[in-house]
């Protein structure tokens, strides 16, 4: 049973009708919605505003990543996913959300006895989801045909009225054990990675980093371009952590307007990557290149 102030998550909320109904049904709860479409997000925002709803947070990001990275173990009461695209073709199968790693992440973030509810009008999709969930060993799973839910989506009501079949997969976390799921984001991830260096600003030394590509145990990183001005430089870099790609800028600038030969290496404020180990790795690589070319590292917090 859910407590008084449950934490609820909806994956792919679309225009947000279900999100609004959920927020109203659980006024003491917090509802977090993930969506990748900006158009949908804006529509849902207007809906929430018009209805004066304040217990919803919308996140414009991939829900699979967000569920694993933004929530602690055993923290969510229920996760809902309504009518996702099933991606029926074999070559698109990897786009299906309900794959084995998703179920493990879900078993990690759901509270014990927390549930996942999937609605779909595609029977094989419901069966595949249930099968993958069962295989993890963390869930008790069943499929209901044409259930009468407390909160329904617009299409769900319409289809039920039309007599079409729809399916609800309910997966309840039954294992007391939480699976180990590695997260990519570093704890305290809002900190500012940086290095303070002392040395002579030499454009040719900075330009040497252009085109660097490094593979390491966590993934990869590289420097695509280096833009140098009289006293500062921007590095256009990328990182990959276990397949998670980010592109952003690292900035080398004078430590202060009057500092002589003191420089600060930091993330450029225009881009804000998630703090991962590959982000620290690319910055450490730039720091080490500078320190091998006449700079002294005064201090840094780049512990990869
Ligand atoms: C077919 S629509 C269903 C929308 C809504 N749930 C409904 O029942 O009307 C699927 C929605 O999921 C969103 N979506 C797809 N993949 C997603 C992901 N990885 N994370 C978050 N949202 C996603 C899509 O942008 C789309 O709005």
Short mmCIF file of C-alpha atoms and ligand atoms in Angstrom, two decimals:
data_model
loop_
_atom_site.label_atom_id
_atom_site.label_comp_id
_atom_site.label_asym_id
_atom_site.label_seq_id
_atom_site.Cartn_x
_atom_site.Cartn_y
_atom_site.Cartn_z
CA UNK A 1 0.00 0.00 0.00
CA UNK A 2 1.13 3.50 -0.75
CA UNK A 3 1.91 5.88 2.12
CA UNK A 4 0.35 9.32 2.63
CA UNK A 5 2.79 11.14 0.40
CA UNK A 6 3.75 8.70 -2.35
CA UNK A 7 6.39 9.33 -4.97
CA UNK A 8 4.94 8.50 -8.40
CA UNK A 9 6.64 8.58 -11.79
CA UNK A 10 5.16 8.61 -15.28
CA UNK A 11 7.26 7.67 -18.31
CA UNK A 12 6.32 9.46 -21.56
CA UNK A 13 3.39 11.56 -20.28
CA UNK A 14 2.50 12.91 -23.75
CA UNK A 15 -0.04 15.72 -23.41
CA UNK A 16 -0.18 15.17 -19.65
CA UNK A 17 -3.84 14.18 -19.06
CA UNK A 18 -2.90 11.17 -16.96
CA UNK A 19 -0.27 13.19 -15.05
CA UNK A 20 -2.91 15.76 -14.09
CA UNK A 21 -5.40 13.10 -12.96
CA UNK A 22 -2.67 11.36 -10.96
CA UNK A 23 -1.67 14.59 -9.24
CA UNK A 24 -5.31 15.21 -8.32
CA UNK A 25 -5.83 11.63 -7.11
CA UNK A 26 -2.76 11.92 -4.85
CA UNK A 27 -2.73 15.56 -3.68
CA UNK A 28 -0.21 14.78 -0.91
CA UNK A 29 2.04 12.90 -3.31
CA UNK A 30 4.75 14.04 -5.69
CA UNK A 31 4.42 13.10 -9.35
CA UNK A 32 7.52 13.20 -11.59
CA UNK A 33 6.90 12.99 -15.33
CA UNK A 34 9.54 12.23 -17.97
CA UNK A 35 9.06 13.16 -21.60
CA UNK A 36 11.47 13.55 -24.52
CA UNK A 37 9.22 15.74 -26.66
CA UNK A 38 9.40 19.49 -25.99
CA UNK A 39 6.00 20.01 -27.66
CA UNK A 40 4.40 17.52 -25.26
CA UNK A 41 6.20 19.10 -22.31
CA UNK A 42 4.84 22.56 -23.16
CA UNK A 43 1.30 21.20 -23.56
CA UNK A 44 1.51 19.42 -20.22
CA UNK A 45 2.90 22.62 -18.60
CA UNK A 46 -0.11 24.67 -19.76
CA UNK A 47 -2.46 21.96 -18.50
CA UNK A 48 -0.81 21.93 -15.07
CA UNK A 49 -0.87 25.73 -14.91
CA UNK A 50 -4.51 25.96 -15.98
CA UNK A 51 -5.48 23.46 -13.29
CA UNK A 52 -3.23 25.10 -10.68
CA UNK A 53 -1.43 21.86 -9.92
CA UNK A 54 1.75 22.16 -7.89
CA UNK A 55 2.70 18.59 -6.93
CA UNK A 56 4.15 17.65 -10.33
CA UNK A 57 7.70 17.98 -11.63
CA UNK A 58 8.33 17.60 -15.36
CA UNK A 59 11.65 16.43 -16.70
CA UNK A 60 12.58 16.78 -20.37
CA UNK A 61 14.86 13.76 -20.57
CA UNK A 62 15.03 10.05 -21.34
CA UNK A 63 13.06 8.29 -18.60
CA UNK A 64 15.23 5.18 -18.68
CA UNK A 65 18.29 7.25 -17.81
CA UNK A 66 16.35 9.45 -15.37
CA UNK A 67 14.85 6.57 -13.40
CA UNK A 68 18.25 5.01 -12.84
CA UNK A 69 20.19 8.22 -12.21
CA UNK A 70 17.87 10.67 -10.44
CA UNK A 71 16.31 8.38 -7.80
CA UNK A 72 17.84 6.53 -4.88
CA UNK A 73 17.34 2.81 -4.18
CA UNK A 74 13.88 1.87 -2.86
CA UNK A 75 12.47 5.40 -3.21
CA UNK A 76 9.53 5.25 -5.67
CA UNK A 77 6.03 3.93 -4.93
CA UNK A 78 4.70 3.48 -8.48
CA UNK A 79 6.00 3.97 -12.01
CA UNK A 80 3.43 4.27 -14.81
CA UNK A 81 3.94 3.93 -18.54
CA UNK A 82 0.91 4.41 -20.76
CA UNK A 83 0.75 3.23 -24.35
CA UNK A 84 4.43 3.43 -25.37
CA UNK A 85 5.36 2.88 -29.00
CA UNK A 86 6.00 -0.91 -29.15
CA UNK A 87 8.60 -0.76 -31.98
CA UNK A 88 7.36 -4.01 -33.59
CA UNK A 89 10.15 -4.41 -36.18
CA UNK A 90 13.06 -6.64 -35.15
CA UNK A 91 15.64 -4.04 -36.19
CA UNK A 92 13.98 -1.52 -33.80
CA UNK A 93 13.63 -3.97 -30.90
CA UNK A 94 16.45 -2.32 -28.96
CA UNK A 95 14.35 0.86 -28.75
CA UNK A 96 11.75 -0.91 -26.61
CA UNK A 97 11.90 0.52 -23.14
CA UNK A 98 10.92 -2.70 -21.36
CA UNK A 99 14.28 -4.43 -21.87
CA UNK A 100 16.17 -6.35 -19.14
CA UNK A 101 18.44 -3.45 -17.93
CA UNK A 102 15.32 -1.27 -17.51
CA UNK A 103 13.71 -3.88 -15.23
CA UNK A 104 16.84 -4.10 -13.08
CA UNK A 105 16.98 -0.31 -12.69
CA UNK A 106 13.28 -0.37 -11.83
CA UNK A 107 13.78 -3.08 -9.19
CA UNK A 108 16.48 -0.86 -7.70
CA UNK A 109 14.44 2.37 -7.45
CA UNK A 110 11.01 0.92 -6.56
CA UNK A 111 10.23 0.57 -2.87
CA UNK A 112 9.70 -3.00 -1.67
CA UNK A 113 6.12 -3.81 -2.79
CA UNK A 114 6.29 -0.80 -5.13
CA UNK A 115 4.71 -1.35 -8.53
CA UNK A 116 5.17 -0.67 -12.21
CA UNK A 117 2.07 -0.36 -14.37
CA UNK A 118 2.27 -0.60 -18.12
CA UNK A 119 -0.79 0.00 -20.30
CA UNK A 120 -0.74 -1.13 -23.90
CA UNK A 121 -3.13 -2.15 -26.64
CA UNK A 122 -0.48 -4.54 -28.05
CA UNK A 123 -0.76 -7.98 -26.51
CA UNK A 124 2.67 -9.36 -27.50
CA UNK A 125 4.27 -6.22 -26.05
CA UNK A 126 2.52 -6.81 -22.72
CA UNK A 127 3.73 -10.42 -22.76
CA UNK A 128 7.29 -9.49 -23.62
CA UNK A 129 7.36 -6.90 -20.83
CA UNK A 130 5.99 -9.42 -18.32
CA UNK A 131 8.46 -12.09 -19.41
CA UNK A 132 11.46 -9.74 -19.07
CA UNK A 133 10.27 -8.64 -15.63
CA UNK A 134 9.83 -12.23 -14.42
CA UNK A 135 13.30 -13.20 -15.65
CA UNK A 136 14.93 -10.73 -13.24
CA UNK A 137 13.47 -12.60 -10.27
CA UNK A 138 12.57 -9.34 -8.51
CA UNK A 139 8.91 -9.03 -9.49
CA UNK A 140 5.57 -10.69 -9.13
CA UNK A 141 3.94 -10.01 -12.51
CA UNK A 142 0.47 -10.37 -13.94
CA UNK A 143 -1.40 -9.12 -17.01
CA UNK A 144 -5.00 -7.86 -16.83
CA UNK A 145 -7.28 -7.48 -19.83
CA UNK A 146 -9.41 -4.31 -19.95
CA UNK A 147 -8.85 -3.24 -16.34
CA UNK A 148 -10.89 -0.50 -14.73
CA UNK A 149 -8.21 1.82 -13.36
CA UNK A 150 -8.70 4.55 -10.78
CA UNK A 151 -6.97 7.00 -13.13
CA UNK A 152 -7.34 6.50 -16.89
CA UNK A 153 -5.94 8.14 -20.01
CA UNK A 154 -8.14 9.71 -22.67
CA UNK A 155 -7.46 6.94 -25.21
CA UNK A 156 -7.92 4.25 -22.62
CA UNK A 157 -11.49 5.46 -21.90
CA UNK A 158 -12.18 5.78 -25.63
CA UNK A 159 -10.86 2.31 -26.47
CA UNK A 160 -12.68 0.67 -23.59
CA UNK A 161 -15.89 2.41 -24.74
CA UNK A 162 -15.27 1.07 -28.25
CA UNK A 163 -14.80 -2.46 -26.88
CA UNK A 164 -11.14 -2.70 -27.93
CA UNK A 165 -8.80 -4.86 -25.87
CA UNK A 166 -6.20 -3.17 -23.74
CA UNK A 167 -3.76 -4.78 -21.36
CA UNK A 168 -2.28 -3.77 -18.04
CA UNK A 169 1.00 -5.32 -16.93
CA UNK A 170 1.42 -4.96 -13.19
CA UNK A 171 4.85 -5.80 -11.81
CA UNK A 172 5.21 -5.64 -8.05
CA UNK A 173 8.64 -5.69 -6.49
CA UNK A 174 8.58 -8.71 -4.22
CA UNK A 175 12.27 -9.26 -3.52
CA UNK A 176 13.56 -7.72 -0.27
CA UNK A 177 16.98 -7.57 -1.94
CA UNK A 178 17.71 -4.56 -4.15
CA UNK A 179 19.76 -5.36 -7.25
CA UNK A 180 23.08 -3.56 -7.56
CA UNK A 181 22.69 -1.02 -10.32
CA UNK A 182 25.64 1.14 -11.17
CA UNK A 183 24.87 4.81 -11.64
CA UNK A 184 26.83 7.03 -14.01
CA UNK A 185 26.28 10.31 -12.21
CA UNK A 186 28.76 11.09 -9.46
CA UNK A 187 27.38 11.72 -5.99
CA UNK A 188 27.32 15.44 -5.27
CA UNK A 189 27.12 15.87 -9.01
CA UNK A 190 26.39 19.59 -8.85
CA UNK A 191 29.93 20.37 -7.79
CA UNK A 192 32.23 22.32 -10.07
CA UNK A 193 35.13 20.25 -11.37
CA UNK A 194 38.14 22.51 -11.86
CA UNK A 195 41.91 22.87 -11.79
CA UNK A 196 44.02 25.93 -10.99
CA UNK A 197 47.25 26.04 -12.96
CA UNK A 198 50.21 28.38 -13.24
CA UNK A 199 52.17 28.72 -16.45
CA UNK A 200 52.81 30.54 -19.65
CA UNK A 201 49.79 30.68 -22.02
CA UNK A 202 51.05 29.16 -25.29
CA UNK A 203 48.48 28.64 -28.10
CA UNK A 204 50.53 25.93 -29.86
CA UNK A 205 50.56 23.79 -26.67
CA UNK A 206 46.78 24.08 -26.37
CA UNK A 207 46.23 23.32 -30.06
CA UNK A 208 48.14 20.04 -29.65
CA UNK A 209 45.03 18.64 -27.93
CA UNK A 210 42.89 19.03 -31.04
CA UNK A 211 41.78 15.62 -32.35
CA UNK A 212 42.74 13.65 -29.24
CA UNK A 213 40.57 10.52 -28.84
CA UNK A 214 41.01 8.28 -25.81
CA UNK A 215 39.29 5.01 -24.94
CA UNK A 216 39.30 4.00 -21.30
CA UNK A 217 37.61 1.48 -19.00
CA UNK A 218 34.48 3.65 -18.57
CA UNK A 219 34.02 4.55 -22.23
CA UNK A 220 35.81 7.28 -24.13
CA UNK A 221 36.49 10.99 -24.43
CA UNK A 222 38.07 13.37 -26.88
CA UNK A 223 38.81 16.93 -27.86
CA UNK A 224 37.24 17.92 -31.17
CA UNK A 225 38.44 21.52 -31.46
CA UNK A 226 40.43 24.07 -29.52
CA UNK A 227 39.54 27.75 -29.95
CA UNK A 228 42.30 30.00 -28.67
CA UNK A 229 42.15 33.75 -27.98
CA UNK A 230 44.82 36.01 -26.50
CA UNK A 231 44.45 34.80 -22.94
CA UNK A 232 41.79 32.10 -22.88
CA UNK A 233 40.80 28.92 -24.75
CA UNK A 234 37.70 26.81 -25.29
CA UNK A 235 37.98 23.05 -25.78
CA UNK A 236 35.03 21.46 -27.59
CA UNK A 237 35.00 17.99 -26.04
CA UNK A 238 32.89 14.84 -25.87
CA UNK A 239 32.58 12.04 -23.36
CA UNK A 240 31.03 8.57 -23.41
CA UNK A 241 30.25 6.71 -20.17
CA UNK A 242 29.02 3.15 -20.79
CA UNK A 243 27.34 4.35 -23.99
CA UNK A 244 26.04 7.65 -22.55
CA UNK A 245 27.27 10.43 -24.85
CA UNK A 246 27.72 14.11 -23.93
CA UNK A 247 29.25 17.04 -25.82
CA UNK A 248 30.26 20.24 -24.06
CA UNK A 249 32.96 22.89 -23.63
CA UNK A 250 35.83 23.16 -21.18
CA UNK A 251 37.23 26.63 -20.62
CA UNK A 252 40.75 27.71 -19.71
CA UNK A 253 40.74 31.31 -18.57
CA UNK A 254 42.83 33.67 -16.38
CA UNK A 255 42.14 32.93 -12.71
CA UNK A 256 41.27 36.59 -12.15
CA UNK A 257 41.56 39.75 -14.30
CA UNK A 258 44.86 40.73 -12.72
CA UNK A 259 46.31 37.27 -12.08
CA UNK A 260 49.66 36.79 -13.72
CA UNK A 261 50.09 33.35 -15.31
CA UNK A 262 47.39 31.81 -13.09
CA UNK A 263 44.65 29.97 -14.98
CA UNK A 264 41.42 28.22 -14.13
CA UNK A 265 40.31 25.13 -16.06
CA UNK A 266 36.55 24.60 -15.64
CA UNK A 267 33.36 23.60 -17.43
CA UNK A 268 32.20 26.40 -19.66
CA UNK A 269 29.01 27.82 -18.08
CA UNK A 270 27.15 27.72 -21.42
CA UNK A 271 27.14 23.92 -21.33
CA UNK A 272 26.31 21.85 -18.30
CA UNK A 273 27.08 18.15 -18.70
CA UNK A 274 26.00 15.61 -16.12
CA UNK A 275 29.04 15.03 -13.90
CA UNK A 276 30.34 11.59 -14.80
CA UNK A 277 33.74 9.96 -14.52
CA UNK A 278 34.47 10.55 -18.21
CA UNK A 279 33.80 14.28 -17.69
CA UNK A 280 36.45 14.29 -14.97
CA UNK A 281 38.69 12.15 -17.21
CA UNK A 282 38.69 14.59 -20.13
CA UNK A 283 39.38 17.52 -17.81
CA UNK A 284 42.17 15.58 -16.11
CA UNK A 285 43.62 14.79 -19.51
CA UNK A 286 43.76 18.51 -20.39
CA UNK A 287 45.26 19.30 -16.96
CA UNK A 288 47.92 16.61 -17.40
CA UNK A 289 48.76 17.84 -20.89
CA UNK A 290 49.29 21.34 -19.49
CA UNK A 291 51.34 20.08 -16.57
CA UNK A 292 53.60 18.12 -18.96
CA UNK A 293 54.08 21.31 -20.99
CA UNK A 294 55.36 23.84 -18.50
CA UNK A 295 52.31 24.43 -16.27
CA UNK A 296 52.22 23.68 -12.54
CA UNK A 297 49.02 22.36 -11.02
CA UNK A 298 48.29 24.52 -7.95
CA UNK A 299 45.15 22.62 -6.94
CA UNK A 300 42.25 20.68 -8.45
CA UNK A 301 39.30 18.48 -7.56
CA UNK A 302 39.49 16.16 -10.57
CA UNK A 303 39.60 12.72 -8.91
CA UNK A 304 38.59 10.32 -11.68
C1 LIG B 1 2.66 6.87 -27.89
S1 LIG B 1 2.98 8.20 -26.87
C2 LIG B 1 1.88 7.98 -25.49
C3 LIG B 1 1.64 9.25 -24.71
C4 LIG B 1 0.76 9.11 -23.46
N1 LIG B 1 1.39 8.29 -22.45
C5 LIG B 1 -0.64 8.59 -23.79
O1 LIG B 1 -0.98 7.51 -23.30
O2 LIG B 1 -1.35 9.28 -24.51
C6 LIG B 1 4.56 7.82 -26.18
C7 LIG B 1 5.23 9.02 -25.51
O3 LIG B 1 6.42 8.61 -24.85
C8 LIG B 1 7.45 9.55 -25.10
N2 LIG B 1 8.71 8.83 -24.94
C9 LIG B 1 9.24 7.90 -25.79
N3 LIG B 1 10.40 7.44 -25.31
C10 LIG B 1 10.62 8.08 -24.14
C11 LIG B 1 11.68 8.03 -23.18
N4 LIG B 1 12.74 7.22 -23.34
N5 LIG B 1 11.61 8.84 -22.09
C12 LIG B 1 10.54 9.67 -21.93
N6 LIG B 1 9.51 9.75 -22.82
C13 LIG B 1 9.55 8.97 -23.90
C14 LIG B 1 7.16 10.07 -26.48
O4 LIG B 1 7.72 11.35 -26.71
C15 LIG B 1 5.63 10.11 -26.50
O5 LIG B 1 5.13 11.34 -26.06
#
